[in-house]
Short mmCIF file of C-alpha atoms in Angstrom, two decimals:
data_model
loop_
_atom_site.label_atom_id
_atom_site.label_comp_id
_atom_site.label_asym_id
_atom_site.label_seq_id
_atom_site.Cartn_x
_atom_site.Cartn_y
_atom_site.Cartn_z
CA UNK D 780 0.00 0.00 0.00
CA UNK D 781 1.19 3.18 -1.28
CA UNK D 782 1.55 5.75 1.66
CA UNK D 783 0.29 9.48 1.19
CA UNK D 784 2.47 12.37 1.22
CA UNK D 785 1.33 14.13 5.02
CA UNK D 786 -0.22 16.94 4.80
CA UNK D 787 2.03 19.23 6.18
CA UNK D 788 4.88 18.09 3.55
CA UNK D 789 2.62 18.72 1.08
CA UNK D 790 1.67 22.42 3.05
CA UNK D 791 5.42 23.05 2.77
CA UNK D 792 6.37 21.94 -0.50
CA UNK D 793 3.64 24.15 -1.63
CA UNK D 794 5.44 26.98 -0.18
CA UNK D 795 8.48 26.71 -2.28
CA UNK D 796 5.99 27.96 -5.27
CA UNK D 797 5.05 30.92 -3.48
CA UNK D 798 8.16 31.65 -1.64
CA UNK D 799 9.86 31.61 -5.13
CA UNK D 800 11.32 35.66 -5.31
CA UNK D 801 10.00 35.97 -1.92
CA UNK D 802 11.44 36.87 1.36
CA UNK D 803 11.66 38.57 4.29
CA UNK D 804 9.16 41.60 5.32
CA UNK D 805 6.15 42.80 2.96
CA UNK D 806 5.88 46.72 2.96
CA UNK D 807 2.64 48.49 2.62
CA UNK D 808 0.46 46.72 0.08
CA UNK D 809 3.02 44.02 -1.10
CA UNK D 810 1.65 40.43 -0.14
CA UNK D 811 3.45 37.53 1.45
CA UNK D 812 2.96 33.87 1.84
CA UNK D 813 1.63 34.89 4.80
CA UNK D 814 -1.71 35.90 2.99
CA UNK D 815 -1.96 32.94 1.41
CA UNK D 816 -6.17 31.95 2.01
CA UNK D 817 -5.00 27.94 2.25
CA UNK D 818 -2.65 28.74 5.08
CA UNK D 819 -5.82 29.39 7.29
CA UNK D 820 -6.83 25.74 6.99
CA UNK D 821 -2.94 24.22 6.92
CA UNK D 822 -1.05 26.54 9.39
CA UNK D 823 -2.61 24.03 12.43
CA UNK D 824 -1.19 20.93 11.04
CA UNK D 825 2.38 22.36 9.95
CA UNK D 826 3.35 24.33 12.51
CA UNK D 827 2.54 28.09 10.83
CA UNK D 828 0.80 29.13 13.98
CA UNK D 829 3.71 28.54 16.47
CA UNK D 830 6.65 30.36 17.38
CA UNK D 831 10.28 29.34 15.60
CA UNK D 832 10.70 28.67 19.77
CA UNK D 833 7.43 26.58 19.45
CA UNK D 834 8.38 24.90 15.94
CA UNK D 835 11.64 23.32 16.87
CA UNK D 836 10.57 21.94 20.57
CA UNK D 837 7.67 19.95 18.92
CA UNK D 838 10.01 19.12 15.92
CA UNK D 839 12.97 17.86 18.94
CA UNK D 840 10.11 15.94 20.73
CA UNK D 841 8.87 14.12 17.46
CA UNK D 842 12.44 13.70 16.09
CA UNK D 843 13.14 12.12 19.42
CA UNK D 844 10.10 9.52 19.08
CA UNK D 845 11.02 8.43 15.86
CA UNK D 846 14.26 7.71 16.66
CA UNK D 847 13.54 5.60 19.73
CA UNK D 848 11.34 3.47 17.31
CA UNK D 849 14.15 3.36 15.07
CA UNK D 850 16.52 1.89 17.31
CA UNK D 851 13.88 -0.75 18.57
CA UNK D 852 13.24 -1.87 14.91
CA UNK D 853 17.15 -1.79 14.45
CA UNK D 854 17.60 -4.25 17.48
CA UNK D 855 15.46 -6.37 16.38
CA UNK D 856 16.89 -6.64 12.79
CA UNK D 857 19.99 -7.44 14.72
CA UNK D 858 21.97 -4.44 14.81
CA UNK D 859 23.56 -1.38 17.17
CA UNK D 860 21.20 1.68 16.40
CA UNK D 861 21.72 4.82 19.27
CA UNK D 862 19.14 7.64 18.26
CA UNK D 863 20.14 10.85 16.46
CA UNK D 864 18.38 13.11 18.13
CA UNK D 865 20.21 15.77 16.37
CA UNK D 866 17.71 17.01 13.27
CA UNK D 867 20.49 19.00 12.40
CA UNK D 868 17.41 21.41 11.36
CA UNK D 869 17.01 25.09 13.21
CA UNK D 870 13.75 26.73 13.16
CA UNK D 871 14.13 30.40 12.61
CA UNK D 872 11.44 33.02 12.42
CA UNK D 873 13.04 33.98 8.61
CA UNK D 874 14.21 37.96 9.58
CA UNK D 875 17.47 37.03 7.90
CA UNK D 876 15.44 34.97 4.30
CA UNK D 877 15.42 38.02 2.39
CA UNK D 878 16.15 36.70 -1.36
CA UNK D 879 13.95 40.37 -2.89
CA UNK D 880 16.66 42.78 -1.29
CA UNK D 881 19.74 43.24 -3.04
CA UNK D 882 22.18 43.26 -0.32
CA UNK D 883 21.20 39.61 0.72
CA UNK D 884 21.11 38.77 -2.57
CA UNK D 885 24.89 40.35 -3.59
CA UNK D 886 26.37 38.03 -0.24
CA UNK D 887 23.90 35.04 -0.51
CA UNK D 888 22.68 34.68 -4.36
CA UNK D 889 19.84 32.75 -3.75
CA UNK D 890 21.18 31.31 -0.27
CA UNK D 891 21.71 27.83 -1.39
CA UNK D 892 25.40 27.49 -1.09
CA UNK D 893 26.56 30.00 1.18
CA UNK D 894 23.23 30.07 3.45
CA UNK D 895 22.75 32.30 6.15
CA UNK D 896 20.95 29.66 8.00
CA UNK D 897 24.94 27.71 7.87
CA UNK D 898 25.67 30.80 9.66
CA UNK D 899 23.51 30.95 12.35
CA UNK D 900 24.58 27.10 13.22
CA UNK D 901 27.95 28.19 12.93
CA UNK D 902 27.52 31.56 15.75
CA UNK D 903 25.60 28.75 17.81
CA UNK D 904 26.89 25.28 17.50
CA UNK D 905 26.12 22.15 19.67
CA UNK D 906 28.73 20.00 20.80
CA UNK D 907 27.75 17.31 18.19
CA UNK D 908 26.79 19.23 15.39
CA UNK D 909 26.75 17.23 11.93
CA UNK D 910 28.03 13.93 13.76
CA UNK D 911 26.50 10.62 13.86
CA UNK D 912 25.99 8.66 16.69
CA UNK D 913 26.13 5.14 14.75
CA UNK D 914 29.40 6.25 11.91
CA UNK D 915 31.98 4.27 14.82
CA UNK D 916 29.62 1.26 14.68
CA UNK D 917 29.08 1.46 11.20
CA UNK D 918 33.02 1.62 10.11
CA UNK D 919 33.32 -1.16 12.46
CA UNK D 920 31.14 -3.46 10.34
CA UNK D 921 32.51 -5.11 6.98
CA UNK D 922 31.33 -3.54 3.66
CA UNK D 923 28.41 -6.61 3.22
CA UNK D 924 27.12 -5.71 6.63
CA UNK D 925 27.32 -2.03 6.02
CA UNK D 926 25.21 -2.47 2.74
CA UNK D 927 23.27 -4.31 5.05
CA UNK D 928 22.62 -1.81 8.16
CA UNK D 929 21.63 0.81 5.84
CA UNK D 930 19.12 -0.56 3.95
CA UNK D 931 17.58 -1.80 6.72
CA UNK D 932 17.78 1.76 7.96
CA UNK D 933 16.54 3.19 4.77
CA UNK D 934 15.31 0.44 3.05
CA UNK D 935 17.02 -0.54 -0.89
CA UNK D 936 18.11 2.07 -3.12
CA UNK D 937 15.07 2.40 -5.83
CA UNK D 938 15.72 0.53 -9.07
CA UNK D 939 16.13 2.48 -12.61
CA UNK D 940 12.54 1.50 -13.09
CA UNK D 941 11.21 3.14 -10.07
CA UNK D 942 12.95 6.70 -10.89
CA UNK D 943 11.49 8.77 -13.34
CA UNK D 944 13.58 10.78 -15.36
CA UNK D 945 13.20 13.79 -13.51
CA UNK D 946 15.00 11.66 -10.56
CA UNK D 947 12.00 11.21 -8.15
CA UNK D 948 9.81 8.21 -7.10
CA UNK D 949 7.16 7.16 -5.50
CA UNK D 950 7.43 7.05 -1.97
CA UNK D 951 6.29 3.71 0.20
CA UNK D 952 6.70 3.98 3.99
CA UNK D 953 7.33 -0.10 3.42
CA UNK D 954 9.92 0.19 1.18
CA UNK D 955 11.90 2.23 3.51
CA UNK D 956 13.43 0.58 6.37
CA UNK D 957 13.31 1.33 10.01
CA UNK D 958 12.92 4.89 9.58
CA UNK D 959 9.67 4.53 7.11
CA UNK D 960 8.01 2.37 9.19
CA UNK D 961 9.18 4.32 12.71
CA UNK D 962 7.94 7.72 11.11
CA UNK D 963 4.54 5.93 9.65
CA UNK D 964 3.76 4.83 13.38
CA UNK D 965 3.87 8.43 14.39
CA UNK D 966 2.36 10.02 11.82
CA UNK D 967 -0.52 7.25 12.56
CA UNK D 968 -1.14 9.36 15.50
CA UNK D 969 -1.70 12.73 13.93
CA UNK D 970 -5.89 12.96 13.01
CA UNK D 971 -4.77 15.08 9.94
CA UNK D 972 -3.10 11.49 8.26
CA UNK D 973 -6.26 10.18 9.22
CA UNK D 974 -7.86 8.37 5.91
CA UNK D 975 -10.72 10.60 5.71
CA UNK D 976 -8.47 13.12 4.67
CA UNK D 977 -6.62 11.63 2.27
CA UNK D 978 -8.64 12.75 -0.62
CA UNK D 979 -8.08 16.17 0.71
CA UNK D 980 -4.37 15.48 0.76
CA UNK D 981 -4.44 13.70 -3.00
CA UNK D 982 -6.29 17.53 -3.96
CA UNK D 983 -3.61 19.54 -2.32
CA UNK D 984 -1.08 17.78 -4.25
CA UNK D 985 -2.49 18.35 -7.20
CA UNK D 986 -3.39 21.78 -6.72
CA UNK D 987 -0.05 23.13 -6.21
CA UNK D 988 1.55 20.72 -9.27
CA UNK D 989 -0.85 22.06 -11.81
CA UNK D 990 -0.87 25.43 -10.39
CA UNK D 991 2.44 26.29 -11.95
CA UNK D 992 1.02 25.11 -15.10
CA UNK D 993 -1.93 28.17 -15.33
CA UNK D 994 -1.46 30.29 -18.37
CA UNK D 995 -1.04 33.14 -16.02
CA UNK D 996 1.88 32.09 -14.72
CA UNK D 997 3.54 30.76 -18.19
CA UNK D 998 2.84 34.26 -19.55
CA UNK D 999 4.83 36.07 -16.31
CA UNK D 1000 7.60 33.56 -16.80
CA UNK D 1001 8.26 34.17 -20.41
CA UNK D 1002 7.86 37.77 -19.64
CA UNK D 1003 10.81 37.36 -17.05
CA UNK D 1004 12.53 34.84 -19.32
CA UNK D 1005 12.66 37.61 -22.37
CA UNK D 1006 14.22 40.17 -19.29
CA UNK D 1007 16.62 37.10 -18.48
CA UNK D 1008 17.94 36.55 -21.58
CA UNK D 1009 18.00 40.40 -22.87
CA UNK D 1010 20.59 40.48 -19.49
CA UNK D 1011 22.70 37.84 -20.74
CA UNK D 1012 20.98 34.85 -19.28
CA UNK D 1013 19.18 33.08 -22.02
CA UNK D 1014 18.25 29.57 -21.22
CA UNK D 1015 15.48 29.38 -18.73
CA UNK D 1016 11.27 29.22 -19.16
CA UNK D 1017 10.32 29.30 -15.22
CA UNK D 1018 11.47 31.46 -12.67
CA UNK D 1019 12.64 28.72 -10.15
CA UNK D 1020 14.52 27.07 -13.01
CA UNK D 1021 17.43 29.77 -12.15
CA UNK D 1022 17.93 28.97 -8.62
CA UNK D 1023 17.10 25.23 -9.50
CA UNK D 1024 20.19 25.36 -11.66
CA UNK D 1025 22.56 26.03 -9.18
CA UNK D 1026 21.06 23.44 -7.10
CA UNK D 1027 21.81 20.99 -9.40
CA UNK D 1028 25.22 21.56 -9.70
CA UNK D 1029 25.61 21.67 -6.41
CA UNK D 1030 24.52 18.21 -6.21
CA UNK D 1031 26.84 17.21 -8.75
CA UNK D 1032 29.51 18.29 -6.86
CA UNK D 1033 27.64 16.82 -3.87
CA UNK D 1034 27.39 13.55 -5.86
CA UNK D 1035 31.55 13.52 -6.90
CA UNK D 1036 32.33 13.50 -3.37
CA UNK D 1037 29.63 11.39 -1.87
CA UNK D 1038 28.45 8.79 -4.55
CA UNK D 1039 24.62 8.39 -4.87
CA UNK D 1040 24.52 7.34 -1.16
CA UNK D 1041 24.46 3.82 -1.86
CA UNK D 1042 27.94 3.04 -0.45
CA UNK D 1043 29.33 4.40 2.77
CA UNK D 1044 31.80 7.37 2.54
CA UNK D 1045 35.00 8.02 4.89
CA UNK D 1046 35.00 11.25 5.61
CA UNK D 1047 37.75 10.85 8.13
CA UNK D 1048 40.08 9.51 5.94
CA UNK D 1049 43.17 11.46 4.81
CA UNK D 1050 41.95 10.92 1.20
CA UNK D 1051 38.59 12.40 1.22
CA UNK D 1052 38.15 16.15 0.40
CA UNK D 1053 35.05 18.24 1.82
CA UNK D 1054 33.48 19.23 -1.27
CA UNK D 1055 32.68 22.64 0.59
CA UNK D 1056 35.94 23.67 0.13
CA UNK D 1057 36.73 22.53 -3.60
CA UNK D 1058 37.51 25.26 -6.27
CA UNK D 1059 34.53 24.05 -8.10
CA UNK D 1060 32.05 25.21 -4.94
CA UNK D 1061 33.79 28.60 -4.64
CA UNK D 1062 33.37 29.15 -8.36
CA UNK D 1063 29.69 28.10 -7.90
CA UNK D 1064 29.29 30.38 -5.02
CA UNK D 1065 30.55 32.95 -7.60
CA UNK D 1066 28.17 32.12 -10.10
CA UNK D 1067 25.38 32.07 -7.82
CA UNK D 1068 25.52 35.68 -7.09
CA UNK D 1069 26.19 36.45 -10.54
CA UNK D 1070 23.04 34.90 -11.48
CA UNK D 1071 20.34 35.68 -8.28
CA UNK D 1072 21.43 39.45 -8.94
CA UNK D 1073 20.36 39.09 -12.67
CA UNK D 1074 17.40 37.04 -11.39
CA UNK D 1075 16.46 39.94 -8.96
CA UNK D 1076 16.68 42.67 -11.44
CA UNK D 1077 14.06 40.78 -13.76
CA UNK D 1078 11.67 39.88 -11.15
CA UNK D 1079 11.74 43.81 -10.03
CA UNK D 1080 11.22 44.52 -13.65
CA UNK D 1081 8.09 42.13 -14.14
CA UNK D 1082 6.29 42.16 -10.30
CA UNK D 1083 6.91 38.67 -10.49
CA UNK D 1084 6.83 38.37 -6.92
CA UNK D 1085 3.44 40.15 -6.28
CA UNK D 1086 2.22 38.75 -9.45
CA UNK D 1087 2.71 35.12 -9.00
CA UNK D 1088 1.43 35.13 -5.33
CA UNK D 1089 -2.12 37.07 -7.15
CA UNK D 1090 -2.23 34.04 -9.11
CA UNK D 1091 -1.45 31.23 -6.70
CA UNK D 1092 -4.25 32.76 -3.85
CA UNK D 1093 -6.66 32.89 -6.75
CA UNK D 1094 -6.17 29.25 -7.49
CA UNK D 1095 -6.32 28.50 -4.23
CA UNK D 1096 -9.69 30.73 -3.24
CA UNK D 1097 -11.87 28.31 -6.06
CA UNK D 1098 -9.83 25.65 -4.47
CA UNK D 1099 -11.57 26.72 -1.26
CA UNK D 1100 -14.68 27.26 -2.21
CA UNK D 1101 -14.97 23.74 -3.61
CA UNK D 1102 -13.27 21.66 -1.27
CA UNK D 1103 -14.56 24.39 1.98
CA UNK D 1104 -16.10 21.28 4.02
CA UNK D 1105 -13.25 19.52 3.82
CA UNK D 1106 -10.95 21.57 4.53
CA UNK D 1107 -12.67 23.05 7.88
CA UNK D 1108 -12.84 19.33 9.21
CA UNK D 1109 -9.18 18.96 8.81
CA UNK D 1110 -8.45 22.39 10.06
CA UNK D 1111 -10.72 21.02 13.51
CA UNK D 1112 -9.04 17.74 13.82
CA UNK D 1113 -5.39 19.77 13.20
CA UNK D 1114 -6.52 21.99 16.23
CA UNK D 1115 -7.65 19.32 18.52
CA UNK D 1116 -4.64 17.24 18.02
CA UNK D 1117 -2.72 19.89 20.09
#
């Protein structure tokens, strides 16, 4: 049985669409993600209506849970398994996300590579930061039983059938190890994964994948597109395909250090070189820059920003009206879970 996406993924993943050329504080009439009609009805479930404070002490305390369930379906595979507690994730209340100004933009680019989020772990770092409980029992093990502990952890690496060619598939919660099956049995407890919903949560999905795809929005793209190219930076047809880019080559580079995850890396040895600090990272940090200020320029030029969030909360106001019901039952059960 095929498992469906929660809720509040699909809430956030959603927000990459709007957030796209958007960041930090509206002023006067300009509109935010914030005023996004949906987030009424989804804020409950993922965490919109909390504090950053609030946010990361219920993301610790579920992290936490999963992780003990982990370890007990480790154990009984047969192996060593001590909880990460460590999410490695801090909440922030996104002050310093501000990808429309141009002086973030001229020392971040689009904040993928050189984040300022990298920068806030670095002023305030734990005493494990970034390190793995299990890596000393894992190197311990030989390379079979390595293979071995992590996918039972994770569960096999999908087959070249089961990735599409835009390199996703189809998540199962079965196919996934310990941790699929230790976050399914808490996400059983939240109402809002309930099945009743899970038309609601099929909709949702939907909404925000053929969104992009409203004529609307393909006729502000090209418009930005034509500025893009007139600048020197032909190439692209959507807005997110320019920070995509540099996304993907930083996963190449990602990918020429690490493998495709498959095998276990040895970062400790005197061989391995943090791809952080290779010439091709610095010259990518370079390029991002170049390219988010040249991005910037063109979505100043167009509105896109204020544009693209008029279209997405008009989507989502029919979506409203249609699905109103629903979504009000889900928004309850959301609130009652608390």
């Amino acid at each position: 049985m095929r498992s469906t996406v929660p809720l509040a993924a699909v809430a956030a993943s959603a927000m990459v669409f709007i957030l796209t050329g958007c960041g930090g504080a509206p002023s006067g009439d300009e509109l935010s993600y914030e005023d996004s009609p949906l987030n009424e009805y989804l804020s409950a479930a993922w965490g919109g209506d909390l504090s950053p404070e609030e946010q990361q002490k219920k993301m610790e305390e579920q992290q936490a849970k999963v992780e003990a369930l982990v370890a007990q379906c480790m154990s009984d595979e047969g192996f060593e398994y001590t909880p990460n507690t460590d999410s490695g994730t801090v909440m922030s209340d996104g002050g310093e996300w501000e990808p429309d100004k141009r002086e973030w933009v001229e020392k971040y680019g689009y904040g993928y590579v050189n984040s300022p989020f990298a920068e806030q772990v670095e002023e305030n770092p734990s005493d494990e930061e970034g390190s793995d409980p299990n890596s000393e029992y894992v190197m311990s093990l030989s390379e079979s039983e390595q293979t071995a502990f992590y996918e039972t952890l994770y569960g096999p690496t999908p087959s070249e059938d089961e990735i599409s060619e835009d390199g996703s598939y189809e998540y199962n919660w079965e196919d996934a190890g310990c941790q699929g099956w230790a976050q399914h049995e808490i996400d059983g407890d939240d109402p809002t994964q309930a099945e009743e919903f899970s038309e609601l949560r099929k909709k949702i999905e939907e909404l925000y994948s053929t969104a992009q795809d409203s004529p609307e929005l393909a006729d502000l793209n090209a418009e930005w597109a034509s500025c893009m190219a007139d600048k020197g930076e032909p190439g692209f047809t959507k807005q997110m395909d320019a920070g995509q880019s540099i996304m993907d080559e930083q996963n190449k580079i990602y990918e020429q250090a690490f493998g495709d995850g498959s095998e276990p890396v040895d970062t400790e040895s005197a061989d391995f070189e943090d791809p952080n600090d290779s010439p091709e990272m610095k010259a990518l940090t370079e390029r991002e820059i170049e390219l988010a200020l040249v991005d910037l320029e063109c979505r100043e030029k167009t509105s896109f920003t204020k544009k693209s969030l008029e279209i997405q909360f008009a989507v989502e106001e029919k979506f409203i009206a249609a699905n109103k019901a629903d979504l009000e039952a889900f928004k309850a059960a959301a609130e009652q879970s608390k």
